[in-house]
Coordinates of C-alpha atoms in Angstrom, one line a residue:
Chain A
M29 CA -23.3 11.2 19.2
D30 CA -22.3 9.0 16.8
E31 CA -23.6 10.1 13.3
S32 CA -22.2 7.4 11.7
L33 CA -24.0 4.8 13.6
L34 CA -27.5 6.7 12.9
R35 CA -26.6 6.6 9.3
T36 CA -25.5 3.1 9.0
L37 CA -29.1 2.3 10.6
T38 CA -31.3 4.2 8.1
P39 CA -31.7 1.3 5.5
T40 CA -32.5 -1.0 8.0
V41 CA -35.1 1.3 9.6
I42 CA -36.6 2.2 6.2
S43 CA -36.8 -1.6 5.4
I44 CA -39.0 -2.2 8.8
L45 CA -41.0 0.5 7.7
V46 CA -41.6 -0.7 4.6
R47 CA -42.4 -4.2 5.7
R48 CA -44.8 -3.0 8.4
G49 CA -46.8 -1.6 5.3
A50 CA -45.4 2.0 4.4
D51 CA -44.7 2.7 0.9
F52 CA -41.3 3.5 0.2
A53 CA -41.7 7.4 -0.2
A54 CA -43.4 7.9 3.0
A55 CA -40.9 5.1 4.8
E56 CA -38.0 7.5 3.7
D57 CA -39.6 10.8 4.5
A58 CA -40.4 9.6 7.8
M59 CA -36.8 8.2 8.4
Q60 CA -35.6 11.8 7.4
D61 CA -37.8 13.3 10.1
A62 CA -36.6 10.8 12.7
L63 CA -33.0 11.5 12.1
I64 CA -33.4 15.2 12.4
E65 CA -34.9 14.7 15.5
A66 CA -32.1 12.1 16.5
V67 CA -29.8 14.8 16.0
R68 CA -31.6 17.0 18.2
V69 CA -32.5 14.6 21.2
W70 CA -29.5 12.1 21.4
P71 CA -26.7 14.6 22.3
D72 CA -28.8 15.1 25.7
D73 CA -30.3 11.8 26.3
P74 CA -28.8 8.8 24.1
P75 CA -30.9 6.0 23.9
G76 CA -30.4 2.5 24.9
D77 CA -31.6 1.0 21.8
P78 CA -30.7 3.3 19.1
K79 CA -32.3 1.3 16.1
G80 CA -35.7 0.6 18.3
W81 CA -35.7 4.2 19.2
L82 CA -35.1 5.2 15.3
V83 CA -38.1 2.6 14.4
T84 CA -40.6 3.7 17.1
V85 CA -40.0 7.4 16.2
A86 CA -40.0 6.9 12.6
W87 CA -43.2 5.1 12.6
R88 CA -44.5 7.6 14.8
K89 CA -43.6 10.4 12.0
F90 CA -45.1 8.1 9.1
L91 CA -48.4 7.6 11.1
D92 CA -48.8 11.3 11.6
A93 CA -48.2 12.2 8.2
A94 CA -50.6 9.1 7.2
R95 CA -53.3 10.8 9.3
A96 CA -52.7 13.9 7.6
D97 CA -52.9 12.7 4.5
T98 CA -55.9 12.3 2.7
S99 CA -55.5 8.8 1.5
R100 CA -55.4 7.8 5.1
R101 CA -58.0 5.1 5.0
H102 CA -56.1 3.5 1.9
R103 CA -52.9 3.3 3.8
E104 CA -54.2 2.0 6.8
V105 CA -56.1 -1.2 4.8
R106 CA -52.7 -1.8 3.5
V107 CA -51.0 -1.7 7.0
E108 CA -53.3 -4.4 8.3
A109 CA -52.8 -6.6 5.2
E110 CA -48.8 -6.6 5.3
P111 CA -47.3 -9.8 6.8
V112 CA -45.2 -9.1 10.0
P113 CA -41.5 -9.7 9.0
G114 CA -39.4 -12.5 10.2
Q115 CA -35.6 -11.5 11.4
G116 CA -33.8 -13.3 8.7
E117 CA -35.5 -11.0 6.1
M118 CA -33.6 -8.1 7.4
A119 CA -30.2 -8.5 5.3
D120 CA -32.3 -9.2 2.4
D121 CA -34.5 -5.5 2.7
S122 CA -31.4 -3.8 3.0
L123 CA -30.3 -5.1 -0.2
Q124 CA -33.8 -4.1 -2.0
L125 CA -33.3 -0.8 -0.6
Y126 CA -29.8 -0.2 -2.7
F127 CA -31.7 -2.0 -5.9
L128 CA -34.7 0.4 -5.5
C129 CA -32.5 3.6 -5.1
A130 CA -30.3 2.4 -8.2
H131 CA -33.3 1.4 -10.3
P132 CA -32.8 1.6 -14.0
S133 CA -35.7 4.0 -14.5
L134 CA -33.7 6.8 -12.8
T135 CA -30.9 8.9 -14.0
P136 CA -27.6 8.5 -13.0
A137 CA -27.8 12.1 -10.8
S138 CA -31.1 10.7 -9.3
A139 CA -29.9 7.4 -8.4
V140 CA -27.1 9.1 -6.7
A141 CA -29.2 11.4 -4.9
L142 CA -31.9 8.8 -3.7
T143 CA -29.2 6.4 -2.6
L144 CA -27.3 8.7 -0.3
R145 CA -30.4 9.7 1.2
A146 CA -32.3 6.3 1.6
V147 CA -29.2 4.4 2.0
G148 CA -26.6 6.6 3.3
G149 CA -28.7 8.5 5.6
L150 CA -27.2 12.1 4.5
T151 CA -29.8 15.1 4.7
T152 CA -31.0 16.8 1.6
R153 CA -29.1 19.8 2.8
Q154 CA -25.5 17.5 2.8
I155 CA -26.4 16.1 -0.5
A156 CA -26.9 19.6 -2.1
Q157 CA -23.6 21.0 -0.9
A158 CA -21.8 18.0 -2.0
Y159 CA -23.1 18.4 -5.7
L160 CA -23.5 22.4 -5.6
V161 CA -26.8 23.0 -6.3
P162 CA -29.2 24.6 -4.4
E163 CA -31.3 22.6 -1.4
A164 CA -34.7 23.2 -3.1
T165 CA -33.5 22.1 -6.4
M166 CA -32.1 18.7 -5.0
A167 CA -35.0 18.2 -2.8
Q168 CA -37.0 18.3 -5.9
R169 CA -34.8 15.6 -7.7
I170 CA -35.1 13.4 -4.9
S171 CA -38.6 13.5 -4.4
R172 CA -39.0 13.1 -8.4
A173 CA -37.1 9.8 -7.9
K174 CA -38.9 8.7 -5.4
R175 CA -42.1 9.2 -7.7
T176 CA -40.5 7.7 -10.4
V177 CA -39.6 4.2 -8.5
S178 CA -43.5 4.5 -6.7
S179 CA -44.6 1.7 -8.6
V180 CA -41.4 -0.6 -8.4
R181 CA -42.2 -3.8 -6.0
F182 CA -39.8 -3.6 -3.2
N183 CA -39.2 -7.3 -3.2
Q184 CA -38.1 -7.7 -7.0
P185 CA -34.9 -8.8 -7.7
G186 CA -32.5 -6.5 -8.7
D187 CA -29.2 -6.1 -10.6
V188 CA -26.3 -5.4 -8.3
A189 CA -24.0 -3.7 -11.4
T190 CA -26.4 -1.1 -11.7
V191 CA -25.5 -0.4 -7.9
L192 CA -22.0 -0.6 -8.4
R193 CA -22.4 2.0 -11.1
V194 CA -24.2 4.5 -8.7
L195 CA -21.7 3.7 -6.1
Y196 CA -18.8 4.3 -8.5
L197 CA -20.0 7.5 -9.5
V198 CA -20.5 8.6 -5.8
F199 CA -16.9 7.8 -5.2
N200 CA -15.4 9.2 -8.5
E201 CA -17.7 12.7 -8.6
G202 CA -17.8 14.2 -5.2
H203 CA -17.0 17.9 -5.2
G204 CA -17.8 20.1 -1.9
G205 CA -19.5 20.4 1.4
D206 CA -18.9 18.9 4.6
V207 CA -19.4 15.6 3.6
D208 CA -16.7 13.3 2.2
L209 CA -18.3 11.3 -0.3
A210 CA -15.5 8.8 -1.3
A211 CA -15.2 7.8 2.5
E212 CA -19.3 7.7 2.0
A213 CA -19.1 5.6 -1.0
I214 CA -16.8 3.3 0.4
R215 CA -18.6 3.0 3.8
L216 CA -21.9 2.4 1.5
T217 CA -19.9 -0.3 -0.6
R218 CA -18.5 -1.8 2.7
Q219 CA -22.1 -2.5 3.6
L220 CA -23.0 -4.0 0.2
F221 CA -20.1 -6.0 0.2
A222 CA -21.7 -7.8 3.6
L223 CA -24.7 -8.0 2.0
T224 CA -23.8 -10.1 -0.9
D225 CA -21.5 -12.5 -2.4
E226 CA -20.4 -10.9 -5.9
P227 CA -17.0 -10.8 -6.7
E228 CA -17.5 -7.5 -8.5
V229 CA -18.9 -5.8 -5.2
A230 CA -15.6 -6.9 -4.0
G231 CA -13.7 -5.7 -6.9
L232 CA -15.4 -2.1 -6.7
L233 CA -14.5 -2.1 -2.8
A234 CA -10.7 -3.0 -3.3
L235 CA -10.5 -0.4 -6.4
M236 CA -12.2 2.4 -3.9
L237 CA -9.7 1.4 -0.9
L238 CA -6.7 1.0 -3.3
H239 CA -7.5 4.6 -5.0
H240 CA -8.5 6.2 -1.6
A241 CA -5.0 5.2 -0.1
R242 CA -3.4 7.6 -2.4
R243 CA -5.5 10.3 -1.7
A244 CA -3.2 12.4 0.3
S245 CA -0.5 12.4 -2.3
R246 CA -2.4 13.3 -5.2
T247 CA -3.0 17.0 -4.3
G248 CA -0.5 19.6 -3.2
P249 CA -1.0 23.2 -1.7
G250 CA -4.1 25.0 -2.9
G251 CA -5.8 21.8 -4.6
R252 CA -2.5 21.5 -7.1
L253 CA -2.9 18.0 -9.1
I254 CA 0.4 15.8 -8.5
P255 CA 0.6 13.0 -11.2
L256 CA 1.2 9.6 -10.1
A257 CA 4.8 9.6 -10.9
E258 CA 5.6 12.4 -8.6
Q259 CA 3.7 11.3 -5.9
D260 CA 5.3 10.9 -2.3
R261 CA 4.4 7.2 -1.9
S262 CA 5.6 7.5 1.8
R263 CA 2.5 8.9 2.3
W264 CA 0.2 6.2 0.8
D265 CA -2.2 4.6 3.4
T266 CA -0.4 1.2 3.6
R267 CA -3.4 -0.4 5.9
L268 CA -5.7 0.6 3.0
I269 CA -3.5 -1.0 0.4
A270 CA -3.3 -4.2 2.6
E271 CA -7.1 -4.4 2.9
G272 CA -7.5 -3.6 -0.7
V273 CA -5.3 -6.3 -2.1
T274 CA -6.7 -8.8 0.6
I275 CA -10.3 -8.4 -0.8
L276 CA -9.1 -8.1 -4.5
Q277 CA -7.4 -11.5 -4.0
A278 CA -9.9 -13.3 -2.4
A279 CA -12.5 -12.2 -5.6
L280 CA -9.8 -12.7 -8.2
A281 CA -9.4 -16.6 -6.9
R282 CA -13.2 -17.1 -7.4
D283 CA -12.7 -16.9 -11.2
R284 CA -15.4 -14.4 -12.1
L285 CA -13.6 -11.7 -13.4
G286 CA -15.4 -8.3 -14.1
E287 CA -14.3 -4.5 -15.0
Y288 CA -14.2 -3.3 -11.2
Q289 CA -11.6 -6.3 -10.3
A290 CA -9.5 -5.7 -13.4
Q291 CA -9.4 -1.8 -12.7
A292 CA -8.3 -2.5 -9.0
A293 CA -5.7 -5.1 -10.1
I294 CA -4.2 -2.3 -12.0
A295 CA -4.4 0.0 -9.0
A296 CA -2.9 -2.8 -6.6
L297 CA 0.1 -3.0 -8.8
H298 CA 0.6 0.6 -9.0
A299 CA 0.0 0.8 -5.1
D300 CA 2.7 -2.4 -5.1
A301 CA 5.4 -0.3 -7.1
P302 CA 8.5 1.8 -5.2
S303 CA 8.2 4.2 -8.0
T304 CA 7.1 4.7 -11.6
S305 CA 10.3 2.8 -13.2
E306 CA 9.7 0.4 -10.8
T307 CA 6.3 -0.7 -11.8
D308 CA 5.3 -3.3 -13.4
W309 CA 4.1 -1.9 -16.7
L310 CA 3.6 -5.3 -18.4
Q311 CA 1.4 -6.8 -16.0
I312 CA -0.5 -3.5 -16.3
V313 CA -0.9 -3.7 -20.0
E314 CA -2.1 -7.3 -19.7
W315 CA -4.9 -6.5 -17.2
Y316 CA -5.7 -3.2 -19.4
D317 CA -6.1 -6.0 -22.4
E318 CA -8.6 -7.8 -20.1
L319 CA -10.6 -4.7 -19.2
L320 CA -10.6 -3.9 -23.0
L321 CA -12.1 -7.2 -23.5
L322 CA -14.7 -6.7 -20.8
T323 CA -15.7 -3.1 -21.7
G324 CA -14.5 -2.1 -25.2
S325 CA -14.1 1.3 -24.0
P326 CA -12.6 3.9 -25.9
V327 CA -11.3 5.4 -22.5
V328 CA -9.7 2.1 -21.4
R329 CA -8.0 2.2 -24.8
L330 CA -6.2 5.4 -24.1
N331 CA -4.9 4.2 -20.5
R332 CA -3.5 1.7 -22.3
A333 CA -2.0 3.6 -24.6
V334 CA 0.1 5.3 -21.5
A335 CA 0.8 2.0 -20.1
V336 CA 2.2 0.7 -23.4
G337 CA 4.4 3.6 -23.6
E338 CA 5.7 2.9 -20.2
A339 CA 6.3 -0.9 -20.9
D340 CA 7.5 -0.6 -24.6
G341 CA 8.7 2.7 -25.0
P342 CA 7.0 6.0 -26.3
Q343 CA 7.1 5.0 -30.1
A344 CA 5.1 2.0 -28.9
G345 CA 2.7 4.1 -26.8
L346 CA 2.2 6.5 -29.6
A347 CA 1.3 3.4 -31.9
A348 CA -1.2 2.0 -29.5
L349 CA -2.6 5.6 -29.4
A350 CA -3.5 5.8 -33.1
E351 CA -6.1 3.3 -32.5
V352 CA -7.9 5.7 -30.0
S353 CA -10.4 8.3 -31.6
P354 CA -8.9 11.8 -30.9
D355 CA -12.1 13.3 -29.9
L356 CA -11.9 11.9 -26.6
P357 CA -11.0 13.7 -23.7
R358 CA -7.4 13.8 -22.2
Y359 CA -6.4 12.3 -25.9
A360 CA -4.2 15.4 -26.6
A361 CA -2.8 15.1 -22.8
V362 CA -1.7 11.8 -23.3
R363 CA -0.2 12.3 -26.5
A364 CA 1.7 15.4 -25.4
Y365 CA 2.9 13.0 -22.5
L366 CA 4.4 10.3 -25.3
L367 CA 5.7 13.0 -27.5
E368 CA 7.8 14.5 -24.9
R369 CA 9.3 11.5 -24.0
A370 CA 10.0 10.4 -27.8
G371 CA 11.7 13.8 -28.1
G372 CA 8.9 15.8 -29.9
L373 CA 9.1 18.9 -27.6
E374 CA 7.9 21.6 -29.7
Q375 CA 4.9 19.4 -30.6
A376 CA 4.6 18.2 -27.1
A377 CA 4.2 22.0 -25.7
E378 CA 1.5 22.9 -28.1
L379 CA -0.4 19.6 -27.2
Y380 CA -0.1 20.3 -23.5
A381 CA -1.6 23.8 -24.3
E382 CA -4.4 22.4 -26.3
A383 CA -5.0 19.9 -23.7
A384 CA -5.3 22.5 -21.1
R385 CA -8.0 24.6 -23.2
A386 CA -10.0 21.2 -23.6
A387 CA -9.6 20.2 -19.7
T388 CA -12.8 19.6 -17.8
S389 CA -11.7 20.9 -14.6
L390 CA -9.7 23.9 -13.1
P391 CA -7.1 21.7 -11.2
E392 CA -6.3 19.9 -14.3
R393 CA -6.3 22.9 -16.7
D394 CA -3.8 24.3 -14.4
H395 CA -1.9 21.4 -14.4
L396 CA -1.6 20.9 -17.9
T397 CA -0.7 24.7 -18.7
R398 CA 2.2 24.2 -16.1
E399 CA 3.2 20.9 -18.2
A400 CA 3.1 23.2 -21.1
A401 CA 5.5 26.0 -19.6
R402 CA 7.7 22.9 -18.5
V403 CA 8.1 21.9 -21.8
R404 CA 8.7 25.3 -23.1
Q405 CA 11.4 25.8 -20.8
L406 CA 13.3 22.6 -21.9
L407 CA 13.2 23.9 -25.3
Q408 CA 14.7 27.2 -24.3
A409 CA 17.5 25.4 -22.4
Chain B
M30 CA -24.9 45.7 0.1
A31 CA -24.8 45.2 -3.7
K32 CA -23.8 42.4 -6.0
Y33 CA -21.3 42.9 -8.6
L34 CA -20.3 40.5 -11.5
L35 CA -16.7 40.6 -12.3
L36 CA -16.1 39.1 -15.6
K37 CA -13.0 37.8 -17.2
H38 CA -12.4 37.8 -20.9
Y39 CA -10.8 35.1 -23.2
R40 CA -10.9 37.8 -25.7
G41 CA -13.0 41.0 -26.2
A42 CA -11.2 43.0 -23.5
P43 CA -8.6 45.5 -24.4
A44 CA -4.8 43.9 -24.2
A45 CA -3.3 43.7 -20.5
V46 CA -0.3 45.4 -20.1
N47 CA 1.7 42.1 -19.1
D48 CA 0.1 40.1 -22.2
V49 CA 1.8 36.9 -22.2
P50 CA -0.3 33.6 -22.7
M51 CA -0.3 31.5 -19.9
D52 CA 1.6 28.3 -21.6
R53 CA 4.6 30.7 -22.0
W54 CA 5.0 31.4 -18.6
T55 CA 7.2 29.6 -16.2
P56 CA 5.8 26.7 -14.1
E57 CA 6.8 28.6 -10.8
E58 CA 4.9 31.7 -12.2
I59 CA 1.7 29.7 -13.0
T60 CA 1.8 28.3 -9.5
A61 CA 2.2 31.8 -8.2
H62 CA -0.7 33.0 -10.3
V63 CA -3.0 30.4 -9.0
Q64 CA -2.3 31.0 -5.5
Y65 CA -3.0 34.7 -5.8
M66 CA -6.6 33.7 -7.1
Q67 CA -7.2 31.3 -4.2
D68 CA -5.9 33.6 -1.6
F69 CA -8.2 36.4 -3.1
A70 CA -11.2 34.4 -2.9
A71 CA -10.3 33.4 0.8
R72 CA -9.5 36.6 1.7
L73 CA -13.3 37.9 0.4
E74 CA -14.7 34.9 2.0
S75 CA -13.3 36.1 5.3
T76 CA -14.5 39.5 4.9
G77 CA -17.9 38.4 3.9
E78 CA -17.9 39.8 0.3
F79 CA -17.7 36.4 -1.7
V80 CA -20.3 35.2 -3.5
D81 CA -19.3 32.7 -6.1
S82 CA -16.7 32.4 -8.7
Q83 CA -16.6 29.9 -11.6
A84 CA -14.2 29.4 -14.4
L85 CA -15.9 28.4 -18.0
S86 CA -14.1 26.4 -20.8
P87 CA -13.4 28.1 -23.9
E88 CA -15.3 26.0 -26.2
G89 CA -19.1 27.1 -26.3
T90 CA -22.1 26.9 -28.7
F91 CA -24.5 28.9 -30.3
V92 CA -28.0 27.3 -30.1
R93 CA -31.8 28.5 -31.2
Y94 CA -35.2 27.0 -31.3
D95 CA -36.0 26.1 -34.4
G96 CA -39.9 25.2 -34.4
E97 CA -41.9 22.6 -32.9
G98 CA -40.6 19.2 -33.1
R99 CA -37.5 20.1 -34.8
P100 CA -34.0 19.5 -33.0
P101 CA -32.4 22.7 -31.8
V102 CA -30.0 24.6 -33.9
T103 CA -26.7 25.0 -32.9
D104 CA -23.7 26.8 -34.4
G105 CA -20.3 27.7 -33.9
P106 CA -17.9 27.8 -32.2
F107 CA -16.8 30.8 -34.0
A108 CA -13.2 31.6 -34.0
E109 CA -14.0 35.1 -34.8
T110 CA -16.2 35.9 -32.0
K111 CA -15.2 39.1 -30.6
D112 CA -16.0 38.6 -27.0
L113 CA -15.4 35.4 -24.9
I114 CA -16.0 35.0 -21.1
A115 CA -13.4 32.8 -19.2
G116 CA -15.1 33.0 -15.8
W117 CA -16.5 35.5 -13.2
M118 CA -16.5 36.3 -9.6
V119 CA -19.5 37.4 -8.0
I120 CA -19.3 39.7 -5.0
D121 CA -21.4 41.5 -2.6
V122 CA -19.9 45.0 -1.4
E123 CA -20.8 48.2 0.4
S124 CA -20.4 50.3 -2.6
Y125 CA -19.5 50.7 -6.2
E126 CA -16.0 52.1 -5.3
R127 CA -15.5 48.7 -3.1
A128 CA -16.0 46.6 -6.4
L129 CA -13.7 48.7 -8.6
E130 CA -10.9 48.4 -5.8
L131 CA -11.3 44.5 -5.6
A132 CA -11.5 44.4 -9.4
A133 CA -8.1 46.2 -9.4
E134 CA -6.6 43.8 -6.9
L135 CA -7.9 40.9 -9.1
S136 CA -6.2 42.5 -12.1
A137 CA -3.0 42.8 -10.4
A138 CA -2.8 39.0 -10.2
P139 CA 0.8 37.9 -11.0
G140 CA 1.9 36.9 -14.5
A141 CA 4.9 36.6 -16.3
G142 CA 8.0 37.5 -14.8
G143 CA 5.9 37.5 -11.8
K144 CA 4.6 41.2 -12.7
P145 CA 1.3 42.1 -12.4
I146 CA -0.9 41.1 -15.2
H147 CA -3.2 44.6 -15.2
E148 CA -5.7 42.5 -16.9
W149 CA -8.7 44.4 -17.8
L150 CA -11.9 43.1 -15.9
E151 CA -15.6 44.0 -16.5
V152 CA -17.6 45.2 -13.6
R153 CA -21.4 44.7 -13.9
P154 CA -23.6 45.6 -11.4
F155 CA -26.8 43.0 -10.6
L156 CA -30.4 44.3 -11.3
Y157 CA -32.6 43.8 -8.4
A158 CA -36.1 43.1 -7.0
P159 CA -37.7 46.3 -6.4
P160 CA -38.0 47.7 -3.1
T161 CA -40.8 47.6 -0.8
I162 CA -40.8 51.1 -0.1
T163 CA -40.9 53.2 -2.9
E164 CA -41.9 57.1 -1.6

């Protein structure tokens, strides 16, 4: 059975149910029930028209639930009052679902969970596993999120920037379980890309593809981090890189730059280089300058200092770092890196050890401890 | 089966036999250590004895309630705190002896010079819900 097809159909089916008069929360529940039934029934008895099957079953689930509900009469009135959808509205409806699930009234964690369920078609259990929380906790998070957006009108225009932030989080902060959240984020961003005409959607999709292309080379045995400079670039996925670059170029040509396009441009310059030393660092610094203008983000300033260090030497990098707050996560690691290149091995080793103590993940901590150890070895030699 | 917490301390446990801070090991020794820990957890999963394993950041803060409508009071981190938890592993095993045996194995993880650290780990039994039949 094609589970990804099932998932792709999720937003469409929910939209149809909402058009027929179901409220979003009930439609979403009915769709989950229909998904579970599809997983049970389809392997032995695949439907000729999967979407039609899902709409029929989900609608029946909705009616069953509505009948069981005390507010039944209230709902039936609304079902009759609701207009029948025209075909042309389908694409807009799916887009509305993205907006609703990323509504600004939701916390980021709630928006992520709701998006993965109602747009992504994942089960609560899969989402719970991915974020390492008990299933009951995730179920509560989702139902609270649904309550929060229950008063939002479905056809209210939304801001695509909030949707992009949610998809970025899914891509960037996936953890465990049997669901590949990075691939899921790419799938959802692709869908959004097909529904909209925003250069920043293209920018985010390109950014994801360009980073995903490097995935196999980013970790070694046992999840060990491999920094960009040491990655085996022959393992980068050239097909994904080509696709990302094409999408990015088309977006940049429209001359409406945004932060995701700028980040993707940096990723593209890395993807294009045969090695760290042959990387166009000057252009990367220019993109960081653009990014800084767009966001004013201290993290961008920190990363820019690394690029300046590569383009103009470690002393220039350290000068750029002087404009960054030392409280920033990874500040010590960046300073250690630049100091080592400038010949300050003693201080670099101390700073790597300090950075390891402040690390926010185990692989990062192990990596920085190893860097401290490596520099100490250089000192002894 | 009974659950036990194996606690690893940054500070507060007696000194290990092979007591060299990790950033003074060689990179290869660090890699070997990390590998040992991962293999250990994987093996416990395969024997059906693994429950959970987490590592903690060394930076912590003490917090307490300070009365209605007032923000929480925070204090610390204290450099002189005598006990500091680094992380834990929860195991579900047949006996106390098995818990000790596994803790000792974990303590034998390789450190400086590739030799076992002989680190002191704390073994703490979980408290349970009362049984149904008590007489």
